[in-house]
Tab-separated table of C-alpha atoms in Angstrom:
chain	number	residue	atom	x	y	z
A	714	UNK	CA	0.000	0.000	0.000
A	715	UNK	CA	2.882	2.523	0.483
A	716	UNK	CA	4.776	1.345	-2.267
A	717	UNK	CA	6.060	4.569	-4.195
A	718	UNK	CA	4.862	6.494	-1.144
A	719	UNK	CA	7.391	5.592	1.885
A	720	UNK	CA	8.616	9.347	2.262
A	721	UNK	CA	4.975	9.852	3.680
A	722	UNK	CA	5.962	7.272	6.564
A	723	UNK	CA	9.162	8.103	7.169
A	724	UNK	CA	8.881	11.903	7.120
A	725	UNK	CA	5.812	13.207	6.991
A	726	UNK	CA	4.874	11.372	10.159
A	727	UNK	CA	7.920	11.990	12.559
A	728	UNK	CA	7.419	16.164	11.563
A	729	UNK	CA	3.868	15.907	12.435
A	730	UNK	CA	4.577	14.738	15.690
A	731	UNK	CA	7.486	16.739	16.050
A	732	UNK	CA	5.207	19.804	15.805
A	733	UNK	CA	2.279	18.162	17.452
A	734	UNK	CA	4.056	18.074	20.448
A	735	UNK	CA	6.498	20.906	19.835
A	736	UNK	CA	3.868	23.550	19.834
A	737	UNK	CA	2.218	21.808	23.434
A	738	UNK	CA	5.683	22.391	24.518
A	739	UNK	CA	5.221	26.056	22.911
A	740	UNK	CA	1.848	27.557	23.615
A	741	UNK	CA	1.239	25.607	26.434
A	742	UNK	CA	2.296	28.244	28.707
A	743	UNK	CA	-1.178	30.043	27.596
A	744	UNK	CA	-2.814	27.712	29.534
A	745	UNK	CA	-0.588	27.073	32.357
A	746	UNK	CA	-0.455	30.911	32.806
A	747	UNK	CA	-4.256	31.280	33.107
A	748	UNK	CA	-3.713	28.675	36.600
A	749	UNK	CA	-3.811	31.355	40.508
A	750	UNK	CA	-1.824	28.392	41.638
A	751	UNK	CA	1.174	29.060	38.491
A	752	UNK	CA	1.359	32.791	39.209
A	753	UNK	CA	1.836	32.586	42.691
A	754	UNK	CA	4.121	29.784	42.824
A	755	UNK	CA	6.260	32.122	40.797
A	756	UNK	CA	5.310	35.719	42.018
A	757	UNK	CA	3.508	37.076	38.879
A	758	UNK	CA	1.108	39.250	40.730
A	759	UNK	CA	0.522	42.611	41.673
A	760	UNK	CA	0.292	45.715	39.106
A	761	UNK	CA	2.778	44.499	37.121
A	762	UNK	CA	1.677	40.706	36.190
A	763	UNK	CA	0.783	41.158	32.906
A	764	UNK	CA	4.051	42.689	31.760
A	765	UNK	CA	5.323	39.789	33.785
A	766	UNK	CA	3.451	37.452	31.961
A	767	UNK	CA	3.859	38.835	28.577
A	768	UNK	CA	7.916	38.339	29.350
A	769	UNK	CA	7.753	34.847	29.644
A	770	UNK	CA	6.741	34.720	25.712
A	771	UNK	CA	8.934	37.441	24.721
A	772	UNK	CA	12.042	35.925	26.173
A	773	UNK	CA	11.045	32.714	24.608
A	774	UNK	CA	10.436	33.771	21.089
A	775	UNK	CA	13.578	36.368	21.115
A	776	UNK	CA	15.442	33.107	21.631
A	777	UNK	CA	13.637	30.963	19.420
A	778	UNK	CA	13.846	33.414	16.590
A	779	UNK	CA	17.772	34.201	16.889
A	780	UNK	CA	18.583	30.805	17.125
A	781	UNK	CA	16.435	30.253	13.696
A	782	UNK	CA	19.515	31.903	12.402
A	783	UNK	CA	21.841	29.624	14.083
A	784	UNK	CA	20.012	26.735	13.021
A	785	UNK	CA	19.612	27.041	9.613
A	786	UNK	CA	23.399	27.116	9.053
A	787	UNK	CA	24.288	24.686	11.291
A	788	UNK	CA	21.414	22.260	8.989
A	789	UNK	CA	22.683	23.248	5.831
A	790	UNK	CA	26.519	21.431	6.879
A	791	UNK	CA	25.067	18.580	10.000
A	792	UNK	CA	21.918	17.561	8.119
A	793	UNK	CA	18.007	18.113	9.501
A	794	UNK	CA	17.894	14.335	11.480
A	795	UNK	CA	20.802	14.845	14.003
A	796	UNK	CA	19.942	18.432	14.578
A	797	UNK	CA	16.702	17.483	15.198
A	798	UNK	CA	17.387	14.938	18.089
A	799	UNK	CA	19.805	17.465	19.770
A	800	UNK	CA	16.771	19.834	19.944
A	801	UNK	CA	14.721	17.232	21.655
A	802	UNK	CA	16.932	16.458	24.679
A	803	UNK	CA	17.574	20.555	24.893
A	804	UNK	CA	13.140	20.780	24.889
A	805	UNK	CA	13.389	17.525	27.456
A	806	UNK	CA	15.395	19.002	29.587
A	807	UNK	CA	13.915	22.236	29.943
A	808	UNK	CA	10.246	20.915	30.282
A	809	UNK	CA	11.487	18.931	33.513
A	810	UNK	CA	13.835	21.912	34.498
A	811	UNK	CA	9.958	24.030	33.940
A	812	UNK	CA	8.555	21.752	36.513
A	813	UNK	CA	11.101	22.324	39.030
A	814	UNK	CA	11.692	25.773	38.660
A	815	UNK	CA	10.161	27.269	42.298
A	816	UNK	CA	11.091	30.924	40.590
A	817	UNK	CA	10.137	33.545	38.319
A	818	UNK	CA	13.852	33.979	37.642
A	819	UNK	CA	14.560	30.193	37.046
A	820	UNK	CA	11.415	29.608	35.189
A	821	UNK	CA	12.691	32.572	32.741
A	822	UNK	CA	15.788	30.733	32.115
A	823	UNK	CA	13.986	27.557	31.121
A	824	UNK	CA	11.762	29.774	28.760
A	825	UNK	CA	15.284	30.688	27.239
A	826	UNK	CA	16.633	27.793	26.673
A	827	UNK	CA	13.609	26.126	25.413
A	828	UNK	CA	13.879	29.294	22.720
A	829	UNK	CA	16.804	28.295	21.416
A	830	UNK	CA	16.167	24.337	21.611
A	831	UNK	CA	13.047	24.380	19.426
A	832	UNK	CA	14.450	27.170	17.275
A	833	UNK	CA	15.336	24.536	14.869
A	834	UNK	CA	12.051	23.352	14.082
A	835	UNK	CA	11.146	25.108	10.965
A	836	UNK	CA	14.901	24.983	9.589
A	837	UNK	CA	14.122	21.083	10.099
A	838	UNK	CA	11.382	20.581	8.699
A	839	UNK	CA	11.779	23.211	5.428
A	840	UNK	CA	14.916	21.278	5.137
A	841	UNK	CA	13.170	17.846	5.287
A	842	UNK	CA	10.663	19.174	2.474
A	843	UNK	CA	12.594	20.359	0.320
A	844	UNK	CA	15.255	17.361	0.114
A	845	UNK	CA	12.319	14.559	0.308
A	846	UNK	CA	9.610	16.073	-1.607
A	847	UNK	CA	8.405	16.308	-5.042
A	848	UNK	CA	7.961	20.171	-5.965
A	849	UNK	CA	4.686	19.700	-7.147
A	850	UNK	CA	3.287	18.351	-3.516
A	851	UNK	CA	4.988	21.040	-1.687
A	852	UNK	CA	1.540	22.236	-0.665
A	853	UNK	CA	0.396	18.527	0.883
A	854	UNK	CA	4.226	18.364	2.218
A	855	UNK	CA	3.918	21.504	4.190
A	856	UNK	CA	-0.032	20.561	5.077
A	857	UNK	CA	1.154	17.314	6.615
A	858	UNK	CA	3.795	18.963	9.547
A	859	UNK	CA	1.505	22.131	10.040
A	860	UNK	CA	-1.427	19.893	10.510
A	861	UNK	CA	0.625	19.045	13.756
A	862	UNK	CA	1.514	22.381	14.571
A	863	UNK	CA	-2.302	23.232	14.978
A	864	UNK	CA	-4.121	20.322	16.149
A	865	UNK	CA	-1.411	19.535	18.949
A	866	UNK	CA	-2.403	23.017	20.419
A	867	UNK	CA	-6.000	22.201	19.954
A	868	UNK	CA	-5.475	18.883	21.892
A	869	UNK	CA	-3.246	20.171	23.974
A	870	UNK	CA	-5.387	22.842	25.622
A	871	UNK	CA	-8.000	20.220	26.495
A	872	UNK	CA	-5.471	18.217	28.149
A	873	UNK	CA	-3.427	20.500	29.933
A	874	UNK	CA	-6.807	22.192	31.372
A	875	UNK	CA	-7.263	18.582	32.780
A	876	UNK	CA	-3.766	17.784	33.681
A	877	UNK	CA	-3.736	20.951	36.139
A	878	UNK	CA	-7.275	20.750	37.282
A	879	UNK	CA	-6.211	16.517	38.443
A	880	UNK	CA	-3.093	17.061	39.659
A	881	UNK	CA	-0.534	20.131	39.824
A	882	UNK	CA	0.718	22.794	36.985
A	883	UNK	CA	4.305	21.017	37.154
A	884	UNK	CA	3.146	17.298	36.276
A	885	UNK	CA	1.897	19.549	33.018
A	886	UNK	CA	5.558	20.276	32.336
A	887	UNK	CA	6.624	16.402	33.388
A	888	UNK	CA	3.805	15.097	30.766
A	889	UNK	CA	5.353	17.228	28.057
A	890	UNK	CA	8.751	15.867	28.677
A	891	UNK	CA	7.873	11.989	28.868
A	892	UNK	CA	6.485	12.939	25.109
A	893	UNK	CA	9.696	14.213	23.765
A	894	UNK	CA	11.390	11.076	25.759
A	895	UNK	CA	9.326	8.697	24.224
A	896	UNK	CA	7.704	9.425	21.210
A	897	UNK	CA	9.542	12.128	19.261
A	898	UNK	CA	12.823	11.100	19.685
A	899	UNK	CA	12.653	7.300	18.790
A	900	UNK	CA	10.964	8.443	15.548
A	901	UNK	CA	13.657	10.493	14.283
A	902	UNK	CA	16.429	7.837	15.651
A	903	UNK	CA	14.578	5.152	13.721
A	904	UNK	CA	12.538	6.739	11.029
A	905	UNK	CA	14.177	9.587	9.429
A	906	UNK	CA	17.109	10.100	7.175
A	907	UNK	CA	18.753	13.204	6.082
A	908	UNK	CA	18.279	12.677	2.178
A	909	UNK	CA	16.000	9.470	0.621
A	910	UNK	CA	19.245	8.506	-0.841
A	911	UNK	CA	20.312	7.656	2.617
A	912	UNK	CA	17.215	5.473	3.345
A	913	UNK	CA	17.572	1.740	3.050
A	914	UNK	CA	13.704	1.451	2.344
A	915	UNK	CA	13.037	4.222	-0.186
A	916	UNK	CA	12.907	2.776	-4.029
A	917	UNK	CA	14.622	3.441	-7.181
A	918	UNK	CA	11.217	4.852	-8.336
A	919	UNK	CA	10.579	6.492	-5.421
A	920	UNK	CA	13.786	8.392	-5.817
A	921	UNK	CA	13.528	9.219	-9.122
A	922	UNK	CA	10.269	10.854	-8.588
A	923	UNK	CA	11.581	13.010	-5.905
A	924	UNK	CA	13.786	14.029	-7.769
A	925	UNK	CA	12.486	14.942	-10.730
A	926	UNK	CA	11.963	18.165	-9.462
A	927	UNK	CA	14.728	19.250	-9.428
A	928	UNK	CA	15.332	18.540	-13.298
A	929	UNK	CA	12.175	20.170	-14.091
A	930	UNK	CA	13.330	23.268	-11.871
A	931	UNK	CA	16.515	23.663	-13.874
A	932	UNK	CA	14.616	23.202	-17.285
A	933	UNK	CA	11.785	25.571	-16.316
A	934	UNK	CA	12.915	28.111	-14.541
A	935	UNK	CA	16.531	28.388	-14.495
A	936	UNK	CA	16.709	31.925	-12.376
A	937	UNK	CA	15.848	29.904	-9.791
A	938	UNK	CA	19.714	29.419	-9.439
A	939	UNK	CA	19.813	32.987	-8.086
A	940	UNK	CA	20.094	32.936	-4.155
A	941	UNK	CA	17.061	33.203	-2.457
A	942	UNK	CA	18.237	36.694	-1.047
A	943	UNK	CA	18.229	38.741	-4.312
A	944	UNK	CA	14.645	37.830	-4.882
A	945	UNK	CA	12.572	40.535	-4.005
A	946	UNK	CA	9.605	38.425	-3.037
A	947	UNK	CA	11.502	36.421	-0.668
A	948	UNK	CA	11.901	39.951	1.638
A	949	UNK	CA	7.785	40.570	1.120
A	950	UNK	CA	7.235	37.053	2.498
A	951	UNK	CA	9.425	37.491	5.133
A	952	UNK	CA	8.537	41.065	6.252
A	953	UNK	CA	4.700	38.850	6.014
A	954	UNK	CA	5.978	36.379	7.947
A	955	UNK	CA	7.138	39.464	10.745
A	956	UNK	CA	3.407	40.755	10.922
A	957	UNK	CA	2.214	36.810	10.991
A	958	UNK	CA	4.410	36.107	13.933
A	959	UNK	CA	3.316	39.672	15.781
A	960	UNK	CA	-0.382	38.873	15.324
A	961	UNK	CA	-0.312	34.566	16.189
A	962	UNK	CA	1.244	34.864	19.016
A	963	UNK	CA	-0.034	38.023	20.567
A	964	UNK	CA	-3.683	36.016	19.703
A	965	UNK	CA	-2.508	32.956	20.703
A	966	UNK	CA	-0.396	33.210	24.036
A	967	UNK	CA	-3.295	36.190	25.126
A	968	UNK	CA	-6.207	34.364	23.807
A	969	UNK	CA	-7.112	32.176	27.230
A	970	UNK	CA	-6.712	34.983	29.419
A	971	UNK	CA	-8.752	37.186	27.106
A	972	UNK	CA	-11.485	34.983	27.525
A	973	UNK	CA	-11.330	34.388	30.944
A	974	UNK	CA	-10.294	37.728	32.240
A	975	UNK	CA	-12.572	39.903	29.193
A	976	UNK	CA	-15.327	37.636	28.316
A	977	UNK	CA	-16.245	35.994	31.758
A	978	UNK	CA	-15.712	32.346	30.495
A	979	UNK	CA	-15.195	29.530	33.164
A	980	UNK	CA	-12.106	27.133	32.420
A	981	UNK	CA	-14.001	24.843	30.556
A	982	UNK	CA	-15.267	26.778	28.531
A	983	UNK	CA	-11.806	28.754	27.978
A	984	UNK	CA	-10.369	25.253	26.477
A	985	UNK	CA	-13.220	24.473	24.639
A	986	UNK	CA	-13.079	27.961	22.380
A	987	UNK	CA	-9.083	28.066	22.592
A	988	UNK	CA	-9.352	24.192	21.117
A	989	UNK	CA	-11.597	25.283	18.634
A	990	UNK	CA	-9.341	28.680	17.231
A	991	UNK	CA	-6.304	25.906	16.580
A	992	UNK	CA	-8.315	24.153	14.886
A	993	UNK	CA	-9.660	27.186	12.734
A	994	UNK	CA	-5.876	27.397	12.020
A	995	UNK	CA	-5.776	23.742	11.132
A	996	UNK	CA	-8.633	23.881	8.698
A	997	UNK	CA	-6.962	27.661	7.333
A	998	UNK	CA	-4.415	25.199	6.608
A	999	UNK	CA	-5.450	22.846	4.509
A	1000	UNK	CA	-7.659	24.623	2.731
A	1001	UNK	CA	-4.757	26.928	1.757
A	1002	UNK	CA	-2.301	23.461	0.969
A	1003	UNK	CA	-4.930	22.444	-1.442
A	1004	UNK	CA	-5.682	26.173	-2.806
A	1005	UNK	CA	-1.948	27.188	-3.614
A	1006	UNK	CA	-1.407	23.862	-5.151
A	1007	UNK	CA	-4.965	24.770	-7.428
A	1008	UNK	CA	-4.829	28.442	-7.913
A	1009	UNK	CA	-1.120	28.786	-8.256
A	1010	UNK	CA	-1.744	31.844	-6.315
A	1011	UNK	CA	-0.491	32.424	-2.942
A	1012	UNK	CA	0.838	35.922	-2.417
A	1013	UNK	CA	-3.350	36.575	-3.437
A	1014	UNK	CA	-4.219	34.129	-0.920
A	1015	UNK	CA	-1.591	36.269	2.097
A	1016	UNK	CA	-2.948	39.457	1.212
A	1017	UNK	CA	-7.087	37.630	1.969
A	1018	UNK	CA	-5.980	36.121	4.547
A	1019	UNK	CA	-4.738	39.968	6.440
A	1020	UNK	CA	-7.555	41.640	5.439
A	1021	UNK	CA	-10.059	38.885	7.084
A	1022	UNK	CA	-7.888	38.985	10.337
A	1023	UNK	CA	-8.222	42.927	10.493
A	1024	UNK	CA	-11.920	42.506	9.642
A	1025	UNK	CA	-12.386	39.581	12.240
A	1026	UNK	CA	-10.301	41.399	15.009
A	1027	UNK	CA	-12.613	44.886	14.446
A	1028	UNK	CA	-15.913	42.497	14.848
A	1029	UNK	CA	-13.997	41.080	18.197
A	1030	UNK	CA	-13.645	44.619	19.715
A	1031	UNK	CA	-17.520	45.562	19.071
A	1032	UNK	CA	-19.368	42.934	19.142
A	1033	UNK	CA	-21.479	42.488	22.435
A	1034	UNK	CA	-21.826	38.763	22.407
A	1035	UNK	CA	-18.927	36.578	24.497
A	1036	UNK	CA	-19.143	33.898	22.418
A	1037	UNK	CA	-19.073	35.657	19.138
A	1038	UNK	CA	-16.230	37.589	20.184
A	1039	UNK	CA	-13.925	34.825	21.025
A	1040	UNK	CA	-15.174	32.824	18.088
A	1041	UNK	CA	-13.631	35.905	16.190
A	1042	UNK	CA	-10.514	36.224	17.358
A	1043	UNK	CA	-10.013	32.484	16.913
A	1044	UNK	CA	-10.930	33.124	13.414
A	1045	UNK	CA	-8.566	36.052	13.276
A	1046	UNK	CA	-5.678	33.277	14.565
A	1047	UNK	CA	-7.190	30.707	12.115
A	1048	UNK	CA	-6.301	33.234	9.157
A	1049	UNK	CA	-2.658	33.657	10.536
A	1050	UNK	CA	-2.453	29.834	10.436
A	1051	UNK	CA	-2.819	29.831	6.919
A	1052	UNK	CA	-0.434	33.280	6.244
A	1053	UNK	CA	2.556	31.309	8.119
A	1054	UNK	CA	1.538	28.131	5.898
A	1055	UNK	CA	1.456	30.165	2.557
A	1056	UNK	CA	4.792	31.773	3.932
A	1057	UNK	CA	6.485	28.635	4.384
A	1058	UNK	CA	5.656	27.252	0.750
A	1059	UNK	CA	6.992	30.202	-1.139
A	1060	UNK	CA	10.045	29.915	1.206
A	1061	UNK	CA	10.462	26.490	-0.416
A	1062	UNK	CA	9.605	28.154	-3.749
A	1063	UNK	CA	12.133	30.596	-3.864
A	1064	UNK	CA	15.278	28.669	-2.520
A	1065	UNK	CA	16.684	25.648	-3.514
A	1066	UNK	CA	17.963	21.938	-1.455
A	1067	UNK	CA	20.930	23.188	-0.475
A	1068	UNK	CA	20.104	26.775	1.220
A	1069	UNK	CA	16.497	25.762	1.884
A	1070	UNK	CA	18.068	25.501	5.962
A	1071	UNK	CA	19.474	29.384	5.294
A	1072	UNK	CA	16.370	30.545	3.838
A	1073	UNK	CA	13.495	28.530	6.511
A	1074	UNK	CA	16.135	30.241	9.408
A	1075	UNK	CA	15.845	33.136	7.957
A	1076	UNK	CA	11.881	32.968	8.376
A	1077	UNK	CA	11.958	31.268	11.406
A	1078	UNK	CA	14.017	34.600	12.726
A	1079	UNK	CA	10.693	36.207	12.195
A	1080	UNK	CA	8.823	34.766	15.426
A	1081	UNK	CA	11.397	37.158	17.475
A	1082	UNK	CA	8.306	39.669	16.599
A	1083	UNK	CA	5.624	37.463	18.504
A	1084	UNK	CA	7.773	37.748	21.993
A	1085	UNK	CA	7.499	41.680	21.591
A	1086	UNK	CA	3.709	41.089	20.494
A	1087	UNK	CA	3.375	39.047	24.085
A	1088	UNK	CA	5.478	41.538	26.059
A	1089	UNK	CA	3.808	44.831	24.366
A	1090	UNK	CA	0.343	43.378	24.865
A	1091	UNK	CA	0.509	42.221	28.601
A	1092	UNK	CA	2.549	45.769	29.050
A	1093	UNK	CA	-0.775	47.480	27.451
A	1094	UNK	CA	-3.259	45.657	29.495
A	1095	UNK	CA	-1.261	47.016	32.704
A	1096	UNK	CA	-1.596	50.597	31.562
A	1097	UNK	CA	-5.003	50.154	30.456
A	1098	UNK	CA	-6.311	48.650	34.004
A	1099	UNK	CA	-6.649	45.401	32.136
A	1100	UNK	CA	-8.578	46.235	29.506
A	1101	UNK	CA	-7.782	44.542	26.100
A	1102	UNK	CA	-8.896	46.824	23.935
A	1103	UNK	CA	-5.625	48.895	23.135
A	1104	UNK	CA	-3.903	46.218	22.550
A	1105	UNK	CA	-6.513	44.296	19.917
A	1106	UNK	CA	-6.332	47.742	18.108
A	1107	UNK	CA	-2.625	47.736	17.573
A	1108	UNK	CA	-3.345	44.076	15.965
A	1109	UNK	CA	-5.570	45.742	13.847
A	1110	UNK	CA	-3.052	48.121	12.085
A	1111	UNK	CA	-0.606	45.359	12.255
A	1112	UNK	CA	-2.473	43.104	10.067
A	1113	UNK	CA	-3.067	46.014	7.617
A	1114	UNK	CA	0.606	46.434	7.253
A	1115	UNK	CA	0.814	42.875	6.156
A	1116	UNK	CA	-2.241	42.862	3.422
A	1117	UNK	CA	-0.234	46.128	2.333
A	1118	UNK	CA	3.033	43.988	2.366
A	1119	UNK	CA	1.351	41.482	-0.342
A	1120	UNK	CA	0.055	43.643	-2.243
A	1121	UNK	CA	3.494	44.283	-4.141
A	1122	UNK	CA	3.768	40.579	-5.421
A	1123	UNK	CA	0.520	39.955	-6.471
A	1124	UNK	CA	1.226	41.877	-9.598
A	1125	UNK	CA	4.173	39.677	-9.883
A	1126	UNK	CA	2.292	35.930	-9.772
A	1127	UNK	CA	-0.439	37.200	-11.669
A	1128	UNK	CA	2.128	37.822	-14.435
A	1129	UNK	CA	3.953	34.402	-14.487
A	1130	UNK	CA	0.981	32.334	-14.094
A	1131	UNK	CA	-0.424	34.101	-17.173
A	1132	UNK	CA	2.861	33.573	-18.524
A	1133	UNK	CA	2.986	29.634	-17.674
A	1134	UNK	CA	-0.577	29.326	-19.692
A	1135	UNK	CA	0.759	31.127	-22.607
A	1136	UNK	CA	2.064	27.755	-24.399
A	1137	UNK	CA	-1.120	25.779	-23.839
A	1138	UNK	CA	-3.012	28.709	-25.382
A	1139	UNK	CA	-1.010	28.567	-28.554
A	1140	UNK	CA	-1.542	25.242	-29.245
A	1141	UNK	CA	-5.276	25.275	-28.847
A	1142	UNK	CA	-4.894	28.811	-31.790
C-alpha cells in the first residue's frame, strides 16, 4: 500500500509529531499561565503581572527566533535528522527543568533555553521538504507537519486544562517531557534520514520521482539558481511572515486569558473555544495546501488572509456577544495559520535543497516579533487597568501592514501564471 509512497511514513509522520508536540511544549504556557496556583508559585502578581506574563513569551520567542539563524546554518553542513534529536533532549530538559523551577527567575531561564532548543524546528522541517519532496506536492508536504503544529495546540489545551485541574501545573511540564522522551525522539532515531538517498527502504522509483523536481526546476525556470536573497519576493514574504508572527502569538499566548479575564468564560469553557481557534488554524491550513497547489496563487491568498484577520479582530472589539467575540478572534488566529503556511511554501519556492536551511532560518528569525507582540500586549493591558482593547487595536493596524506587504507581489504571480498558460493557449490557436 505505500509502495512509491514511503517518504509519507518516514517523514511526513515523525514532523507531524514533532510539531504536534512541539507547539504543546510552545503555547502551552497560555494555559498554564491562566492557573492562581502558576502565578503565585512564581510571584507574577501585583500591578505588574501582565508585563510579567507577557515576558515569559517574549524571552522565549527572542530566543527561538535568533537561534532560527543559528540553526539554519548549522542544517545546511550537520543535516536536519541529528539536529533534530539534539533539539529534543535541549526541549526535554527544559520541560522537567519548567517543573522544578520554584522561581520567576529560574522559570525565565527555562523559557530561554527552550527558545533556542526548538528554534530549529522550521529549519528542520523546510529542510526535510525540500530534500524529500516532489515540488509539485509542496503544498500537501507543508499541510502534513503544520497539521501538527495546529491540532497539537488544539489537543493540547484540552489536556493541559485537565492535567492541572487533576493534579498540579508542574506534572503539566513532566507530561510534556515523557512525550519528547518517548515518542519524538525514537521516531527520528529510527525513522528519518537526512536525504532518501540515505534510506535503506526508499525505491529506485521512489527516488527518481523526488527528484524529478529538481530537473524540471533547472529546465523551467533556471533563475531559480539565483540565491534566495536577491529575490525581491523572498523579503515581502518574510517582512509577512514578521506581521504573521506579531499577530499569532499576541492572539494565541493572550487568547485564554482574554477569555477568561474579558469575556467571563469559566475554564471549561476557555479550552473548549481556545481548542476550537487551533483548529480554525488547522482547517486555514489545509484549505490553503490544497488552494496554492490549485490556484497557483499564494501571495493573493496572504494578502485575503490579512484583510479577514483585520476585519475579524474589528468584529472582536464591538461585538457584544462573548461567544461571538472569542469565536472571532479564533478566526482572526485561524487566518494567521494559513499566512505562516502560505509563507512557508513560497520559502520552499524561492530557494533551492541546499540553502532551503538558510532561507526557513531566515523565516523562522521572524517569530522574534511574537515575543514583543506578548510583552507589548501584557505591558498594554497594565496601563489600560486590564482592559484589552488597546492592545486588539494595535493588531488591527498590524495586520493592515501585512495585506499592504502582499500587495506588491501579487502583480508579480499574476504575471507568471499568465505567462505559464501562454504555451497551452497557442496550441489550442
Amino acid at each position: 500500500m505505500l509502495n512509491g509512497q514511503k517518504r509519507w511514513l518516514y517523514i511526513a509522520v515523525p514532523i507531524f509529531f514533532f510539531w504536534f508536540f512541539g507547539q504543546i511544549d510552545k503555547v502551552g504556557i497560555s494555559i498554564i499561565q491562566t492557573d492562581p496556583e502558576f502565578l503565585n508559585a512564581l510571584g507574577m502578581t501585583g500591578d505588574d503581572k501582565n508585563a510579567k506574563i507577557g515576558l515569559l513569551s517574549f524571552v522565549f520567542t527572542i530566543a527561538y527566533g535568533v537561534s532560527n539563524l543559528f540553526w539554519g546554518f548549522i542544517i545546511d553542513k550537520l543535516g536536519a535528522r541529528k539536529t533534530a534529536i539534539a533539539g529534543l533532549f535541549v526541549w526535554t530538559l527544559t520541560m522537567i527543568m519548567s517543573g522544578f523551577a520554584n522561581s520567576y527567575e529560574m522559570f525565565l531561564i527555562s523559557r530561554v533555553i527552550l527558545g533556542f532548543g526548538e528554534g530549529m524546528m522550521i529549519p528542520v522541517s523546510g529542510k526535510m521538504i525540500s530534500n524529500w519532496f516532489n515540488k509539485r506536492e509542496l503544498g500537501r508536504a507543508q499541510a502534513s507537519w503544520l497539521t501538527g503544529n495546529y491540532l497539537g495546540p488544539a489537543t493540547g489545551a484540552i489536556v493541559l486544562v485537565l492535567v492541572i485541574s487533576l493534579l498540579h501545573w508542574q506534572a503539566a511540564f513532566f507530561m510534556l517531557a515523557a512525550f519528547n522522551l518517548f515518542i519524538n525522539i525514537p521516531m527520528f532515531i529510527f525513522m528519518t534520514r537526512n536525504t532518501p538517498e540515505e534510506h535503506p527502504r526508499i525505491s529506485k522509483d521512489e527516488l527518481a520521482f523526488i527528484r524529478q523536481s529538481e530537473d524540471e526546476g533547472k529546465e523551467i525556470a533556471p533563475s531559480e539558481k539565483k540565491s534566495f536573497a536577491q529575490d525581491y519576493r523572498f523579503w515581502i514574504v518574510w517582512f509577512g511572515m514578521l506581521v504573521c508572527s506579531f499577530l499569532f502569538f499576541g492572539i494565541s499566548i493572550w487568547l485564554p486569558t482574554y477569555l477568561i479575564e474579558a469575556k467571563g468564560f469559566e475554564k471549561e469553557g476557555m479550552s473548549s473555544i481556545t481548542s476550537l481557534s487551533w483548529l480554525f488554524a488547522l482547517g486555514f491550513v489545509l484549505a490553503c495546501g490544497f488552494l496554492a497547489d490549485k490556484t497557483r496563487r499564494p501571495s493573493l491568498m496572504a494578502s485575503i488572509l490579512f484583510s479577514l484577520t483585520a476585519v475579524f479582530l474589528t468584529v472582536a472589539v464591538f461585538i457584544p456577544n462573548p461567544i461571538m467575540a472569542g469565536l472571532c478572534m479564533g478566526l482572526a488566529m485561524g487566518c494567521q495559520g494559513g499566512v505562516f503556511h502560505l509563507s512557508n511554501m513560497l520559502m520552499i519556492k524561492y530557494s533551492t535543497p541546499e540553502t532551503a536551511g538558510r532561507a526557513a532560518g531566515l523565516i523562522g528569525f521572524t517569530n522574534i516579533m511574537g515575543g514583543f507582540s506578548s510583552y507589548i500586549m501584557g505591558w498594554l493591558r497594565d496601563l489600560s487597568g486590564g482592559d484589552f482593547s488597546t492592545s486588539i487595536a494595535m493588531l488591527i493596524f498590524t495586520a493592515i501592514l501585512g495585506f499592504g506587504a502582499y500587495i506588491f507581489s501579487i502583480k508579480r504571480e499574476a504575471a507568471e501564471l499568465h505567462l505559464s498558460s501562454l504555451p497551452a493557449q497557442k496550441i489550442q490557436v
